[in-house]
Amino acid sequence: MAAKLSSLENPKVKVSHRGAQRLKAGHVWVYRSDLVSADGIAPGSLVDVVDERGRFLGSAFYSSSSQIAIRWLSREPIRQTDDLLRQRIRDAIAYRERVVEDTNAYRVVFSEADFLPGLIVDRYDDLLAVEILTQAMDQESRRATIVSELSDAFRPAGIIERIEAKIRELEQLPARASGLLLGEKTSTVFAMNGVKFHYDALAGQKTGAFLDQRENYAAAAQYARGEALDAFCYQGGFALHLAQRGSKVTGVDSSRPALEMADRNAELNGCQVEWIEGNAFDLLRDYSAAGHKYDTIVLDPPAFARSRSTLETALRGYKELNLRAIRMLRPGGILITCSCSYHVSRADFLRVVGEAARDNRRSLRIIESRTQARDHPILSGVPETAYLKCIISTVS
Ligand code: SAH
């Protein structure tokens, strides 16, 4: 009996005082530099986390290669993850039933913020797009559980796995291609806030769309007016929402495939939008130098700061972009400016946008200081889960 019990025990990972403090403060990661001992633990194992004196701190997933060595799961001792994964997926779905409205595209599972570290699931109408980001979630039995639970809950026409090759490399997982895990369908049309979008599960960026901006699209559309410029428009998220409210919109992006999709989306909604393929930094510089004017400008660039070391450069980049945009706004114009870099704090972002206005001798009033849509919840104690800033302001 004793032998049987001990064979059910999880391997133990001992963490430093700093690692233990981090968990006690509500964070869910322990970095490799804060491990005291984790010898011989298999990649992706379910482990017991203990402090330097051997006291149990919680159950977690272990990665043998990531700098994030421990992803915390529970204060309770857990011996198998099948039931836990199923229950947490059901909880995540129930949470969305409370906070998501007016869309059939939203994030169903947001990794740590849903206590499912390493798993992302997005719903697009009758398709589900899944991203598996860690050794632990990649284990065959866990993959099977995830697919089975999602299939029971949604009866989807397709579950598609999206692969980011770099993430698999970092986790030292064998290369895989994006593809179907269940069903046969890989494209559909979804709708949010009454705007329709084509979806191709095997193309595009992220899992296909920027679902985290869904509520910001609706807010932007509420204030936007007149002639509008959507810089970094991707497949037209902001642009189409503005066009539907009667603005005359120009969308700019450097990605041709994104603009081709944007154009199909405009047609789907019966909207007229002018799409320009090009570098938005150059275009803003040239247009502002040439004296172009707009009533509404959206700035939603890709993440500039991928690490803390590039923060200063990123802030200069944001300032420059906002400076040019504000110069082109007519008095009373609306600026919708976003940053999705976690490393850029809201305070820093507001500061550089404010400086950009003052350098233009303009006044900026903030109407709304927004974040990601509620289907991307923010977990208290884990600042990394709060990454999106979307500031809507009027410039006089
Ligand atoms: N606003 C979009 C998401 C934008 S993501 C939405 O809500 O759907 C950032 C976009 O910037 C991507 O589409 C990418 O192709 C584009 N991009 C990256 N660098 C660029 C550049 N220098 N000029 C123009 N577009 C760029």
PDB file of C-alpha atoms in Angstrom, residues 197-391:
ATOM      1  CA  PHE A 197     -15.598  39.105 -40.921  1.00  0.00           C
ATOM      2  CA  HIS A 198     -14.271  36.252 -43.007  1.00  0.00           C
ATOM      3  CA  TYR A 199     -12.191  33.774 -41.042  1.00  0.00           C
ATOM      4  CA  ASP A 200      -9.571  31.414 -42.406  1.00  0.00           C
ATOM      5  CA  ALA A 201      -8.213  29.307 -39.562  1.00  0.00           C
ATOM      6  CA  LEU A 202      -5.034  28.442 -41.414  1.00  0.00           C
ATOM      7  CA  ALA A 203      -4.039  32.009 -42.315  1.00  0.00           C
ATOM      8  CA  GLY A 204      -3.475  35.372 -40.673  1.00  0.00           C
ATOM      9  CA  GLN A 205      -1.808  36.575 -37.478  1.00  0.00           C
ATOM     10  CA  LYS A 206      -2.418  35.396 -33.891  1.00  0.00           C
ATOM     11  CA  THR A 207      -5.278  32.886 -34.121  1.00  0.00           C
ATOM     12  CA  GLY A 208      -6.631  34.864 -37.072  1.00  0.00           C
ATOM     13  CA  ALA A 209      -8.053  38.060 -35.585  1.00  0.00           C
ATOM     14  CA  PHE A 210      -7.394  40.536 -32.782  1.00  0.00           C
ATOM     15  CA  LEU A 211     -10.296  39.521 -30.595  1.00  0.00           C
ATOM     16  CA  ASP A 212      -8.885  41.487 -27.665  1.00  0.00           C
ATOM     17  CA  GLN A 213      -9.952  44.720 -29.454  1.00  0.00           C
ATOM     18  CA  ARG A 214     -13.599  43.697 -29.857  1.00  0.00           C
ATOM     19  CA  GLU A 215     -15.036  46.012 -27.207  1.00  0.00           C
ATOM     20  CA  ASN A 216     -12.674  48.802 -28.272  1.00  0.00           C
ATOM     21  CA  TYR A 217     -14.021  48.620 -31.839  1.00  0.00           C
ATOM     22  CA  ALA A 218     -17.506  49.321 -30.528  1.00  0.00           C
ATOM     23  CA  ALA A 219     -16.273  52.158 -28.299  1.00  0.00           C
ATOM     24  CA  ALA A 220     -14.258  53.681 -31.153  1.00  0.00           C
ATOM     25  CA  ALA A 221     -17.274  53.543 -33.464  1.00  0.00           C
ATOM     26  CA  GLN A 222     -19.320  55.394 -30.876  1.00  0.00           C
ATOM     27  CA  TYR A 223     -17.025  58.463 -30.982  1.00  0.00           C
ATOM     28  CA  ALA A 224     -15.596  58.353 -34.498  1.00  0.00           C
ATOM     29  CA  ARG A 225     -16.796  60.721 -37.165  1.00  0.00           C
ATOM     30  CA  GLY A 226     -15.946  62.281 -40.494  1.00  0.00           C
ATOM     31  CA  GLU A 227     -12.842  61.308 -42.391  1.00  0.00           C
ATOM     32  CA  ALA A 228     -10.956  58.512 -40.641  1.00  0.00           C
ATOM     33  CA  LEU A 229      -7.536  56.927 -40.950  1.00  0.00           C
ATOM     34  CA  ASP A 230      -6.914  53.423 -39.517  1.00  0.00           C
ATOM     35  CA  ALA A 231      -3.139  52.922 -39.415  1.00  0.00           C
ATOM     36  CA  PHE A 232      -2.069  49.275 -38.904  1.00  0.00           C
ATOM     37  CA  CYS A 233      -5.555  48.146 -39.928  1.00  0.00           C
ATOM     38  CA  TYR A 234      -4.856  44.383 -40.462  1.00  0.00           C
ATOM     39  CA  GLN A 235      -8.101  42.841 -41.792  1.00  0.00           C
ATOM     40  CA  GLY A 236     -10.095  45.983 -41.046  1.00  0.00           C
ATOM     41  CA  GLY A 237     -11.199  45.559 -37.408  1.00  0.00           C
ATOM     42  CA  PHE A 238     -11.440  49.268 -36.566  1.00  0.00           C
ATOM     43  CA  ALA A 239     -11.852  50.486 -40.155  1.00  0.00           C
ATOM     44  CA  LEU A 240     -15.002  48.462 -40.817  1.00  0.00           C
ATOM     45  CA  HIS A 241     -16.589  49.445 -37.524  1.00  0.00           C
ATOM     46  CA  LEU A 242     -15.978  53.117 -38.374  1.00  0.00           C
ATOM     47  CA  ALA A 243     -17.153  52.729 -41.972  1.00  0.00           C
ATOM     48  CA  GLN A 244     -20.389  51.166 -40.790  1.00  0.00           C
ATOM     49  CA  ARG A 245     -21.060  54.278 -38.729  1.00  0.00           C
ATOM     50  CA  GLY A 246     -20.713  56.440 -41.814  1.00  0.00           C
ATOM     51  CA  SER A 247     -17.077  57.548 -41.652  1.00  0.00           C
ATOM     52  CA  LYS A 248     -15.090  57.809 -44.863  1.00  0.00           C
ATOM     53  CA  VAL A 249     -12.226  55.484 -43.975  1.00  0.00           C
ATOM     54  CA  THR A 250      -8.701  54.840 -45.222  1.00  0.00           C
ATOM     55  CA  GLY A 251      -6.971  51.725 -43.857  1.00  0.00           C
ATOM     56  CA  VAL A 252      -3.189  51.240 -43.995  1.00  0.00           C
ATOM     57  CA  ASP A 253      -1.189  48.080 -43.416  1.00  0.00           C
ATOM     58  CA  SER A 254       2.100  46.632 -44.649  1.00  0.00           C
ATOM     59  CA  SER A 255       0.628  43.158 -45.131  1.00  0.00           C
ATOM     60  CA  ARG A 256      -0.936  42.487 -48.506  1.00  0.00           C
ATOM     61  CA  PRO A 257      -2.746  39.289 -47.426  1.00  0.00           C
ATOM     62  CA  ALA A 258      -4.259  41.233 -44.497  1.00  0.00           C
ATOM     63  CA  LEU A 259      -5.528  43.925 -46.861  1.00  0.00           C
ATOM     64  CA  GLU A 260      -6.932  41.389 -49.310  1.00  0.00           C
ATOM     65  CA  MET A 261      -8.961  39.958 -46.453  1.00  0.00           C
ATOM     66  CA  ALA A 262      -9.893  43.484 -45.335  1.00  0.00           C
ATOM     67  CA  ASP A 263     -11.250  44.185 -48.804  1.00  0.00           C
ATOM     68  CA  ARG A 264     -13.325  40.989 -48.797  1.00  0.00           C
ATOM     69  CA  ASN A 265     -14.623  42.021 -45.370  1.00  0.00           C
ATOM     70  CA  ALA A 266     -15.645  45.454 -46.664  1.00  0.00           C
ATOM     71  CA  GLU A 267     -17.556  43.788 -49.469  1.00  0.00           C
ATOM     72  CA  LEU A 268     -19.222  41.407 -47.015  1.00  0.00           C
ATOM     73  CA  ASN A 269     -20.510  44.416 -45.056  1.00  0.00           C
ATOM     74  CA  GLY A 270     -21.353  46.550 -48.070  1.00  0.00           C
ATOM     75  CA  CYS A 271     -18.843  49.220 -46.938  1.00  0.00           C
ATOM     76  CA  GLN A 272     -16.518  51.426 -48.970  1.00  0.00           C
ATOM     77  CA  VAL A 273     -13.007  51.633 -47.513  1.00  0.00           C
ATOM     78  CA  GLU A 274      -9.810  52.730 -49.249  1.00  0.00           C
ATOM     79  CA  TRP A 275      -6.992  50.271 -48.431  1.00  0.00           C
ATOM     80  CA  ILE A 276      -3.372  51.311 -48.798  1.00  0.00           C
ATOM     81  CA  GLU A 277      -0.503  48.839 -48.671  1.00  0.00           C
ATOM     82  CA  GLY A 278       2.521  50.487 -47.130  1.00  0.00           C
ATOM     83  CA  ASN A 279       4.639  51.375 -44.159  1.00  0.00           C
ATOM     84  CA  ALA A 280       2.380  53.297 -41.782  1.00  0.00           C
ATOM     85  CA  PHE A 281       5.316  55.196 -40.236  1.00  0.00           C
ATOM     86  CA  ASP A 282       6.330  56.567 -43.647  1.00  0.00           C
ATOM     87  CA  LEU A 283       2.759  57.240 -44.670  1.00  0.00           C
ATOM     88  CA  LEU A 284       1.987  59.187 -41.491  1.00  0.00           C
ATOM     89  CA  ARG A 285       5.174  61.216 -41.949  1.00  0.00           C
ATOM     90  CA  ASP A 286       4.431  61.966 -45.615  1.00  0.00           C
ATOM     91  CA  TYR A 287       0.738  62.688 -45.084  1.00  0.00           C
ATOM     92  CA  SER A 288       1.335  64.963 -42.117  1.00  0.00           C
ATOM     93  CA  ALA A 289       4.087  66.814 -44.020  1.00  0.00           C
ATOM     94  CA  ALA A 290       1.718  67.195 -46.966  1.00  0.00           C
ATOM     95  CA  GLY A 291      -0.961  68.706 -44.712  1.00  0.00           C
ATOM     96  CA  HIS A 292      -3.550  65.904 -44.871  1.00  0.00           C
ATOM     97  CA  LYS A 293      -6.326  66.279 -42.291  1.00  0.00           C
ATOM     98  CA  TYR A 294      -8.620  63.767 -40.600  1.00  0.00           C
ATOM     99  CA  ASP A 295     -11.422  63.814 -38.052  1.00  0.00           C
ATOM    100  CA  THR A 296     -10.593  60.408 -36.569  1.00  0.00           C
ATOM    101  CA  ILE A 297      -7.308  58.477 -36.433  1.00  0.00           C
ATOM    102  CA  VAL A 298      -6.734  54.960 -35.100  1.00  0.00           C
ATOM    103  CA  LEU A 299      -3.206  53.817 -34.204  1.00  0.00           C
ATOM    104  CA  ASP A 300      -2.867  50.124 -33.373  1.00  0.00           C
ATOM    105  CA  PRO A 301       0.749  49.180 -34.147  1.00  0.00           C
ATOM    106  CA  PRO A 302       2.342  45.798 -33.402  1.00  0.00           C
ATOM    107  CA  ALA A 303       4.098  45.443 -30.020  1.00  0.00           C
ATOM    108  CA  PHE A 304       7.186  47.685 -30.096  1.00  0.00           C
ATOM    109  CA  ALA A 305       8.664  46.549 -26.784  1.00  0.00           C
ATOM    110  CA  ARG A 306       9.154  42.822 -26.701  1.00  0.00           C
ATOM    111  CA  SER A 307      11.382  43.111 -23.658  1.00  0.00           C
ATOM    112  CA  ARG A 308      12.224  45.642 -20.975  1.00  0.00           C
ATOM    113  CA  SER A 309      15.512  46.499 -22.684  1.00  0.00           C
ATOM    114  CA  THR A 310      13.740  47.963 -25.717  1.00  0.00           C
ATOM    115  CA  LEU A 311      11.355  50.092 -23.648  1.00  0.00           C
ATOM    116  CA  GLU A 312      12.984  53.470 -24.348  1.00  0.00           C
ATOM    117  CA  THR A 313      13.057  52.860 -28.097  1.00  0.00           C
ATOM    118  CA  ALA A 314       9.449  51.707 -27.956  1.00  0.00           C
ATOM    119  CA  LEU A 315       8.331  54.844 -26.120  1.00  0.00           C
ATOM    120  CA  ARG A 316      10.088  57.006 -28.716  1.00  0.00           C
ATOM    121  CA  GLY A 317       8.283  55.034 -31.438  1.00  0.00           C
ATOM    122  CA  TYR A 318       4.899  55.582 -29.795  1.00  0.00           C
ATOM    123  CA  LYS A 319       5.605  59.270 -29.332  1.00  0.00           C
ATOM    124  CA  GLU A 320       6.601  59.733 -32.960  1.00  0.00           C
ATOM    125  CA  LEU A 321       3.507  57.958 -34.278  1.00  0.00           C
ATOM    126  CA  ASN A 322       1.152  59.873 -32.010  1.00  0.00           C
ATOM    127  CA  LEU A 323       2.872  63.143 -32.815  1.00  0.00           C
ATOM    128  CA  ARG A 324       2.236  62.696 -36.520  1.00  0.00           C
ATOM    129  CA  ALA A 325      -1.337  61.536 -36.006  1.00  0.00           C
ATOM    130  CA  ILE A 326      -2.230  64.441 -33.711  1.00  0.00           C
ATOM    131  CA  ARG A 327      -0.770  66.896 -36.229  1.00  0.00           C
ATOM    132  CA  MET A 328      -3.242  65.610 -38.805  1.00  0.00           C
ATOM    133  CA  LEU A 329      -6.330  65.785 -36.597  1.00  0.00           C
ATOM    134  CA  ARG A 330      -8.746  68.621 -37.163  1.00  0.00           C
ATOM    135  CA  PRO A 331      -9.766  70.528 -33.997  1.00  0.00           C
ATOM    136  CA  GLY A 332     -12.117  68.362 -31.970  1.00  0.00           C
ATOM    137  CA  GLY A 333     -10.805  65.263 -33.755  1.00  0.00           C
ATOM    138  CA  ILE A 334     -10.800  61.799 -32.181  1.00  0.00           C
ATOM    139  CA  LEU A 335      -7.584  59.886 -31.510  1.00  0.00           C
ATOM    140  CA  ILE A 336      -7.851  56.172 -30.749  1.00  0.00           C
ATOM    141  CA  THR A 337      -4.357  55.065 -29.811  1.00  0.00           C
ATOM    142  CA  CYS A 338      -3.337  51.583 -28.665  1.00  0.00           C
ATOM    143  CA  SER A 339      -0.353  49.745 -27.256  1.00  0.00           C
ATOM    144  CA  CYS A 340      -0.282  45.985 -26.843  1.00  0.00           C
ATOM    145  CA  SER A 341       3.226  45.882 -25.286  1.00  0.00           C
ATOM    146  CA  TYR A 342       2.994  44.610 -21.741  1.00  0.00           C
ATOM    147  CA  HIS A 343       6.346  46.282 -20.960  1.00  0.00           C
ATOM    148  CA  VAL A 344       4.909  49.713 -21.737  1.00  0.00           C
ATOM    149  CA  SER A 345       2.889  50.680 -18.676  1.00  0.00           C
ATOM    150  CA  ARG A 346      -0.375  52.561 -18.974  1.00  0.00           C
ATOM    151  CA  ALA A 347       1.220  55.518 -17.152  1.00  0.00           C
ATOM    152  CA  ASP A 348       4.155  55.646 -19.598  1.00  0.00           C
ATOM    153  CA  PHE A 349       1.847  55.333 -22.579  1.00  0.00           C
ATOM    154  CA  LEU A 350      -0.442  58.134 -21.379  1.00  0.00           C
ATOM    155  CA  ARG A 351       2.623  60.266 -20.726  1.00  0.00           C
ATOM    156  CA  VAL A 352       4.069  59.951 -24.245  1.00  0.00           C
ATOM    157  CA  VAL A 353       0.689  60.485 -25.904  1.00  0.00           C
ATOM    158  CA  GLY A 354       0.259  63.633 -23.782  1.00  0.00           C
ATOM    159  CA  GLU A 355       3.746  64.834 -24.720  1.00  0.00           C
ATOM    160  CA  ALA A 356       2.962  64.241 -28.385  1.00  0.00           C
ATOM    161  CA  ALA A 357      -0.058  66.549 -28.055  1.00  0.00           C
ATOM    162  CA  ARG A 358       1.866  69.276 -26.236  1.00  0.00           C
ATOM    163  CA  ASP A 359       4.742  69.164 -28.735  1.00  0.00           C
ATOM    164  CA  ASN A 360       2.062  69.897 -31.359  1.00  0.00           C
ATOM    165  CA  ARG A 361       0.659  72.726 -29.170  1.00  0.00           C
ATOM    166  CA  ARG A 362      -2.611  70.830 -28.902  1.00  0.00           C
ATOM    167  CA  SER A 363      -4.742  69.841 -25.909  1.00  0.00           C
ATOM    168  CA  LEU A 364      -5.744  66.260 -25.421  1.00  0.00           C
ATOM    169  CA  ARG A 365      -8.701  65.166 -23.323  1.00  0.00           C
ATOM    170  CA  ILE A 366      -9.093  61.510 -22.508  1.00  0.00           C
ATOM    171  CA  ILE A 367     -12.597  60.199 -23.029  1.00  0.00           C
ATOM    172  CA  GLU A 368     -11.833  56.563 -22.186  1.00  0.00           C
ATOM    173  CA  SER A 369      -8.763  54.674 -20.998  1.00  0.00           C
ATOM    174  CA  ARG A 370      -9.594  51.140 -22.034  1.00  0.00           C
ATOM    175  CA  THR A 371      -8.024  47.705 -21.950  1.00  0.00           C
ATOM    176  CA  GLN A 372      -8.562  44.300 -23.566  1.00  0.00           C
ATOM    177  CA  ALA A 373     -12.050  42.831 -23.982  1.00  0.00           C
ATOM    178  CA  ARG A 374     -13.479  41.018 -20.967  1.00  0.00           C
ATOM    179  CA  ASP A 375     -13.044  37.599 -22.590  1.00  0.00           C
ATOM    180  CA  HIS A 376      -9.295  38.242 -22.027  1.00  0.00           C
ATOM    181  CA  PRO A 377      -9.512  38.508 -18.224  1.00  0.00           C
ATOM    182  CA  ILE A 378      -6.822  40.144 -16.115  1.00  0.00           C
ATOM    183  CA  LEU A 379      -5.612  38.011 -13.230  1.00  0.00           C
ATOM    184  CA  SER A 380      -4.835  40.046 -10.142  1.00  0.00           C
ATOM    185  CA  GLY A 381      -1.218  39.511  -9.076  1.00  0.00           C
ATOM    186  CA  VAL A 382      -0.150  38.647 -12.629  1.00  0.00           C
ATOM    187  CA  PRO A 383       0.543  41.964 -14.370  1.00  0.00           C
ATOM    188  CA  GLU A 384       1.486  40.175 -17.606  1.00  0.00           C
ATOM    189  CA  THR A 385      -2.210  39.376 -18.135  1.00  0.00           C
ATOM    190  CA  ALA A 386      -2.977  43.148 -18.450  1.00  0.00           C
ATOM    191  CA  TYR A 387      -1.264  44.155 -21.653  1.00  0.00           C
ATOM    192  CA  LEU A 388      -3.570  46.176 -23.897  1.00  0.00           C
ATOM    193  CA  LYS A 389      -4.001  49.932 -23.634  1.00  0.00           C
ATOM    194  CA  CYS A 390      -6.575  51.705 -25.835  1.00  0.00           C
ATOM    195  CA  ILE A 391      -6.908  55.412 -25.166  1.00  0.00           C
TER     196      ILE A 391
END
